[in-house]
Short mmCIF file of C-alpha atoms in Angstrom, two decimals:
data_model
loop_
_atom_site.label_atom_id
_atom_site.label_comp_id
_atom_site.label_asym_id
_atom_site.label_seq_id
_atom_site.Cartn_x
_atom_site.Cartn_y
_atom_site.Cartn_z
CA UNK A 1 43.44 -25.55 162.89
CA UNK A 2 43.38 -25.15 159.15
CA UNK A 3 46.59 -24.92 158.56
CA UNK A 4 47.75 -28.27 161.16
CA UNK A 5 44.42 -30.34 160.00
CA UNK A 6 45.78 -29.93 156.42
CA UNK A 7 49.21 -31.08 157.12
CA UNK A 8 48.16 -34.84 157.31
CA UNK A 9 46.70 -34.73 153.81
CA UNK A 10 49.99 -33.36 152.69
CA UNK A 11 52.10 -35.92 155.23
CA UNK A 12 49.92 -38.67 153.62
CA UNK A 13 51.08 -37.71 149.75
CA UNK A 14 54.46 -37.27 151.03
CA UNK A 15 55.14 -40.39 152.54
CA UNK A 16 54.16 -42.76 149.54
CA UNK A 17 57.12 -41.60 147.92
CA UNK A 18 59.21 -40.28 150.40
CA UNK A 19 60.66 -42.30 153.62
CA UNK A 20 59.67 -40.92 156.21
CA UNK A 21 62.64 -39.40 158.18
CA UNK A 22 64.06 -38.06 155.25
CA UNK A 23 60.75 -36.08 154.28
CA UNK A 24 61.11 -34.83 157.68
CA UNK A 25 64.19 -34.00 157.24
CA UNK A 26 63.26 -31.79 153.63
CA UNK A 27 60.64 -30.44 155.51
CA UNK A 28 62.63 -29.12 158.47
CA UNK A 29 65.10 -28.14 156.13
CA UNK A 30 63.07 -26.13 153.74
CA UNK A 31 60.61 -24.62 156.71
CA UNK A 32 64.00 -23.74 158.36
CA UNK A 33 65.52 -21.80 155.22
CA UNK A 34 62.29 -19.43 155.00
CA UNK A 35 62.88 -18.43 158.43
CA UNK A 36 66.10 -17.65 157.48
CA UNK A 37 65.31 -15.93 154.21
CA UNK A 38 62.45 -14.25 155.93
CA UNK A 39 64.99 -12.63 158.88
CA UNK A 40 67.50 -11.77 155.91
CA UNK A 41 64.54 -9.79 154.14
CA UNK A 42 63.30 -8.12 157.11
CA UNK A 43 66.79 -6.91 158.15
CA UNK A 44 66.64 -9.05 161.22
CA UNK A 45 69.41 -11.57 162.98
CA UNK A 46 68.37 -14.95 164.97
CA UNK A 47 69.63 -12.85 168.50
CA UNK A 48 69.86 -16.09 170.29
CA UNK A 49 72.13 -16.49 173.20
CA UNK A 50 74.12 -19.55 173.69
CA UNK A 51 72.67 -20.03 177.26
CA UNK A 52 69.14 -20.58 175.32
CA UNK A 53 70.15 -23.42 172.63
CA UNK A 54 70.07 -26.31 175.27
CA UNK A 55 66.48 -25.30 175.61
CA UNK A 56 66.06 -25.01 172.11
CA UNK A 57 67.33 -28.38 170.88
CA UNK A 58 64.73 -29.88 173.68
CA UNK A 59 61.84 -27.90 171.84
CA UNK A 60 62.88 -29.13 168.45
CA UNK A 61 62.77 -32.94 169.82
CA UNK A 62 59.82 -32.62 171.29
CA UNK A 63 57.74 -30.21 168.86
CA UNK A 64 59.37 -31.16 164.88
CA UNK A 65 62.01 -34.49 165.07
CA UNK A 66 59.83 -36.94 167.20
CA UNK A 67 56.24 -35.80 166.25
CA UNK A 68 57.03 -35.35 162.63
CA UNK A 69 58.61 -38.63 162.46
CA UNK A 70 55.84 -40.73 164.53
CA UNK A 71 53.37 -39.43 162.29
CA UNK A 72 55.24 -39.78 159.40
CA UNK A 73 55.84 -43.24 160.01
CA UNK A 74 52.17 -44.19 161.48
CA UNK A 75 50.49 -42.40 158.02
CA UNK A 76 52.22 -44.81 156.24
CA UNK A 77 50.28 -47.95 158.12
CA UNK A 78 46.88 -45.64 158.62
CA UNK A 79 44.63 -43.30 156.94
CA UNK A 80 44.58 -39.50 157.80
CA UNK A 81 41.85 -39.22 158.75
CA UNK A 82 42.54 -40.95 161.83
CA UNK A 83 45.36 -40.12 162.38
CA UNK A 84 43.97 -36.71 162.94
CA UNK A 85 41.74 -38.36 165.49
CA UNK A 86 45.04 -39.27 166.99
CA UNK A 87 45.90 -35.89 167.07
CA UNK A 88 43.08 -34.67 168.63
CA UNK A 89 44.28 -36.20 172.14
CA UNK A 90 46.80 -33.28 172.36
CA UNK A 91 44.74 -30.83 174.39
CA UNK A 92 43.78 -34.05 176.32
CA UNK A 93 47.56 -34.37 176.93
CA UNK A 94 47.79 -30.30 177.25
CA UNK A 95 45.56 -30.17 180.21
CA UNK A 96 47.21 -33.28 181.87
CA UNK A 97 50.56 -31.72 181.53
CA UNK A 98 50.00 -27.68 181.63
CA UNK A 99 47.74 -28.82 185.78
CA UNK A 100 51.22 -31.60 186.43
CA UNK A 101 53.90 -29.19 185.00
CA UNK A 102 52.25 -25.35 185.73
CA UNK A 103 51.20 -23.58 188.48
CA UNK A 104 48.73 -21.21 186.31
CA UNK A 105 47.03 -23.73 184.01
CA UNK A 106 45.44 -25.58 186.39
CA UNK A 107 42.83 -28.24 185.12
CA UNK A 108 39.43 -27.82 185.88
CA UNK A 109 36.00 -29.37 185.12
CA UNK A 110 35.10 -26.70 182.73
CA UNK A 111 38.54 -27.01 180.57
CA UNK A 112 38.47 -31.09 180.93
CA UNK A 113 34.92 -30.76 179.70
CA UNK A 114 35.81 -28.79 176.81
CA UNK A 115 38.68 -30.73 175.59
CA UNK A 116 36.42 -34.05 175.23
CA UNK A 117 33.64 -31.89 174.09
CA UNK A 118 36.26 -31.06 170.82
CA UNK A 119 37.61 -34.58 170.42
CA UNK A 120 34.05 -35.73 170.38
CA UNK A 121 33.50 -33.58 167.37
CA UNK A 122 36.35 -34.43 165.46
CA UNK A 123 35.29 -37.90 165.92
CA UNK A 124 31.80 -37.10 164.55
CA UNK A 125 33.45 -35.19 161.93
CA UNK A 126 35.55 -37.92 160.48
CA UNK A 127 33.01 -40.59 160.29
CA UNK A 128 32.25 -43.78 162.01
CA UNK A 129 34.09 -45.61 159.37
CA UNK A 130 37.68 -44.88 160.39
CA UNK A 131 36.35 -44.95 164.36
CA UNK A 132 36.05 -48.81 162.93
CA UNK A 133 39.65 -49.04 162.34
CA UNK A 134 40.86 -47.61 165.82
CA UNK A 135 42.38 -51.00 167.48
CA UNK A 136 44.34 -51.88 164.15
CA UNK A 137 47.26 -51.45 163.39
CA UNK A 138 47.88 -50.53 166.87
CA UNK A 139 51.44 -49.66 166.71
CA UNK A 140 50.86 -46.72 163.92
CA UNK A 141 47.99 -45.45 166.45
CA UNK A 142 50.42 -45.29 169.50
CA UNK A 143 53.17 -43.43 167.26
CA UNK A 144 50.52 -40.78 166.79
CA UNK A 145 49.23 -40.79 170.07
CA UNK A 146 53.09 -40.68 171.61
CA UNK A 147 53.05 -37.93 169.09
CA UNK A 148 50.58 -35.83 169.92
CA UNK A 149 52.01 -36.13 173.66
CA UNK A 150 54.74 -34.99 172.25
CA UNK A 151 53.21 -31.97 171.24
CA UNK A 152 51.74 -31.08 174.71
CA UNK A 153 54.94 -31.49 176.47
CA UNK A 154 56.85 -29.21 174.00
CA UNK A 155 53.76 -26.72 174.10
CA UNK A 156 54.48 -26.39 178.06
CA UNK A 157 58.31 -26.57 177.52
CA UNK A 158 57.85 -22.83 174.70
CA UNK A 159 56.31 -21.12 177.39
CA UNK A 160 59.81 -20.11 178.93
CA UNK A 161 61.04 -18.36 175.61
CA UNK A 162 58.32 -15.46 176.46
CA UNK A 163 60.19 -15.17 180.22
CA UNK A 164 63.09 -14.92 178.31
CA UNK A 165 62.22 -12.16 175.85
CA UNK A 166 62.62 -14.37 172.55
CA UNK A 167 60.82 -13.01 169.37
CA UNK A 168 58.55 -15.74 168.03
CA UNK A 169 60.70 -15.36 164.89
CA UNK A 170 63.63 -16.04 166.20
CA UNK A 171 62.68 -19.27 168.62
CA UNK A 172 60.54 -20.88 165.63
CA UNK A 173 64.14 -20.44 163.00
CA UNK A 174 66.02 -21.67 166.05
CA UNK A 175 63.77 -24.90 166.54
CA UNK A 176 63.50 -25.67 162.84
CA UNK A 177 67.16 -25.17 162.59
CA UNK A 178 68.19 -27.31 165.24
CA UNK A 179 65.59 -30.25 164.13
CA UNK A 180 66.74 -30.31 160.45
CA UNK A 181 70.22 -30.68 161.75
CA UNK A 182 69.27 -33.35 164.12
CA UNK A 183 67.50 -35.35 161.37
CA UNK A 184 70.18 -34.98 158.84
CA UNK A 185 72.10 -38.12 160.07
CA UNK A 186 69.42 -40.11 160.76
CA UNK A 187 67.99 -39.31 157.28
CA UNK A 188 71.13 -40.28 155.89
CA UNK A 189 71.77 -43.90 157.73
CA UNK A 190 68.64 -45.32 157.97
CA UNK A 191 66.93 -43.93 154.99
CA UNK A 192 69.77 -44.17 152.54
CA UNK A 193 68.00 -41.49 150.41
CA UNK A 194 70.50 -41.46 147.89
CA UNK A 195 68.99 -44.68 147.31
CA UNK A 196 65.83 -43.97 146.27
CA UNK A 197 64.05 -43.04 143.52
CA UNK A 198 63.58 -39.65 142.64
CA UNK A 199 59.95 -38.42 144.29
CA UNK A 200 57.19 -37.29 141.82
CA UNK A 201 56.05 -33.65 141.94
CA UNK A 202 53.28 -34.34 143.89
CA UNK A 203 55.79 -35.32 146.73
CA UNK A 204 57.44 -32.10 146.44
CA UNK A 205 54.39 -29.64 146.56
CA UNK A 206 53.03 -31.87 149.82
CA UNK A 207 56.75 -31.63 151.25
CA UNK A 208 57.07 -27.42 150.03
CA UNK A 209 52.87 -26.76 151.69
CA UNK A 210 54.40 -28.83 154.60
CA UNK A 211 57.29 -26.51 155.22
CA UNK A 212 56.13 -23.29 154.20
CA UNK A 213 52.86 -23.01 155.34
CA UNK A 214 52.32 -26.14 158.03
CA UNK A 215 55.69 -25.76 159.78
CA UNK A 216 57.52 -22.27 158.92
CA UNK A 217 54.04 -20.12 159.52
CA UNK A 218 52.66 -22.68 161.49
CA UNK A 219 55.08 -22.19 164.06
CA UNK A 220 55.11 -18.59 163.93
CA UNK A 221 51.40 -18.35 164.92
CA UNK A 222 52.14 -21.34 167.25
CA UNK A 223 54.57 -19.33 169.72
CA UNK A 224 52.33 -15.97 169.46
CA UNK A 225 49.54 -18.35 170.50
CA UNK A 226 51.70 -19.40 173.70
CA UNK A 227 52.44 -15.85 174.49
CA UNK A 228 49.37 -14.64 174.44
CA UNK A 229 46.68 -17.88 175.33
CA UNK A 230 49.25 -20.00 177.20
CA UNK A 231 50.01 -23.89 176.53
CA UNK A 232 46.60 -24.97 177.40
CA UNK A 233 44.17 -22.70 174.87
#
């Protein structure tokens, strides 16, 4: 929770000088190459079979390219503060989609209770002054609410790397990998980064906390969490 809440203070500083696919682009990118470092130092290889990378490329859409980029883009019409709000509806979408998509995560009353119970207090926790914003800017709002379905979809979707016998490691350098190379072009043509001017250094330390500690050890704990709580907790 720490270490996701804090990404959209960073997101926010790195979109005022950064467009937004390329700065998810660096941050795929530079998330991706500590995983790789990382493996390198601990003597280990990626040890993923081909059959798995259709899967893979499916988990990087859903969990880094189209999240990243929806919130990217909707921080740069909306405060982050409520954009977290926005982000809170993802165990609101997790229990929707683990009781449609499962056959072990069923919702109940308890779990439905709980989930509004915990947007409720991140809505009390932000303030009533950004609740007075929800409504505009309505198409920022429904990038980070698509967004944060995003998220639940791609939270059911990891659960078949345990069933495979994928090492955390390896699926979260896999899914980084495969989403910096899918934003790489799109980077490129629509952002024209070459383009623009060079980002201050507070860009680059929001873009560097971003990928090492939001995304490359964000993930990490992220898949141990679906091995060992499943999608919904």
């Amino acid at each position: 929770a720490l270490i996701w809440g804090g990404a959209f203070f960073f997101i926010s500083v790195a979109v005022q000088s950064v467009p937004p696919l390329t700065y998810v682009w660096l941050r795929l990118s530079i998330a991706a190459g500590a995983m790789w470092l990382f493996l390198q130092w601990k003597g280990e290889g990626l040890g993923l079979p081909r059959e798995v990378w259709r899967s893979i490329l499916l988990l990087a859409l859903l969990n880094n390219a189209l999240p990243f980029t929806l919130f990217g883009w909707g921080q740069t019409h909306i405060a982050s503060g409520l954009a977290s709000i926005l982000n809170a509806t993802t165990p609101i979408w997790g229990v929707l989609v683990a009781h449609l998509f499962t056959d072990d995560e069923r919702l109940n009353p308890r779990k439905l209770a709980g989930v509004l119970l915990g947007f409720g207090g991140v809505a009390v926790m932000i303030g009533p002054d950004l609740l007075a914003n929800l409504g505009t800017d309505a198409l920022a709002q429904l990038a980070c609410i698509a967004a944060s379905l995003s998220y639940a979809l791609a939270a059911v979707w990891a659960r078949r790397f345990r069933a495979m016998g994928l090492k955390p490691m390896a699926v979260t350098t896999g899914q980084l990998s495969a989403g910096a190379l899918m934003m790489l072009p799109l980077a490129l043509l629509v952002d024209e980064p070459w383009t623009q001017p060079l980002p201050p250094a507070s860009a680059w330390g929001a873009i560097a906390a971003l990928a090492i500690f939001c995304t490359a050890f964000g993930y990490v704990l992220y898949f141990r969490l679906i091995d060992t709580a499943g999608a919904t907790n």
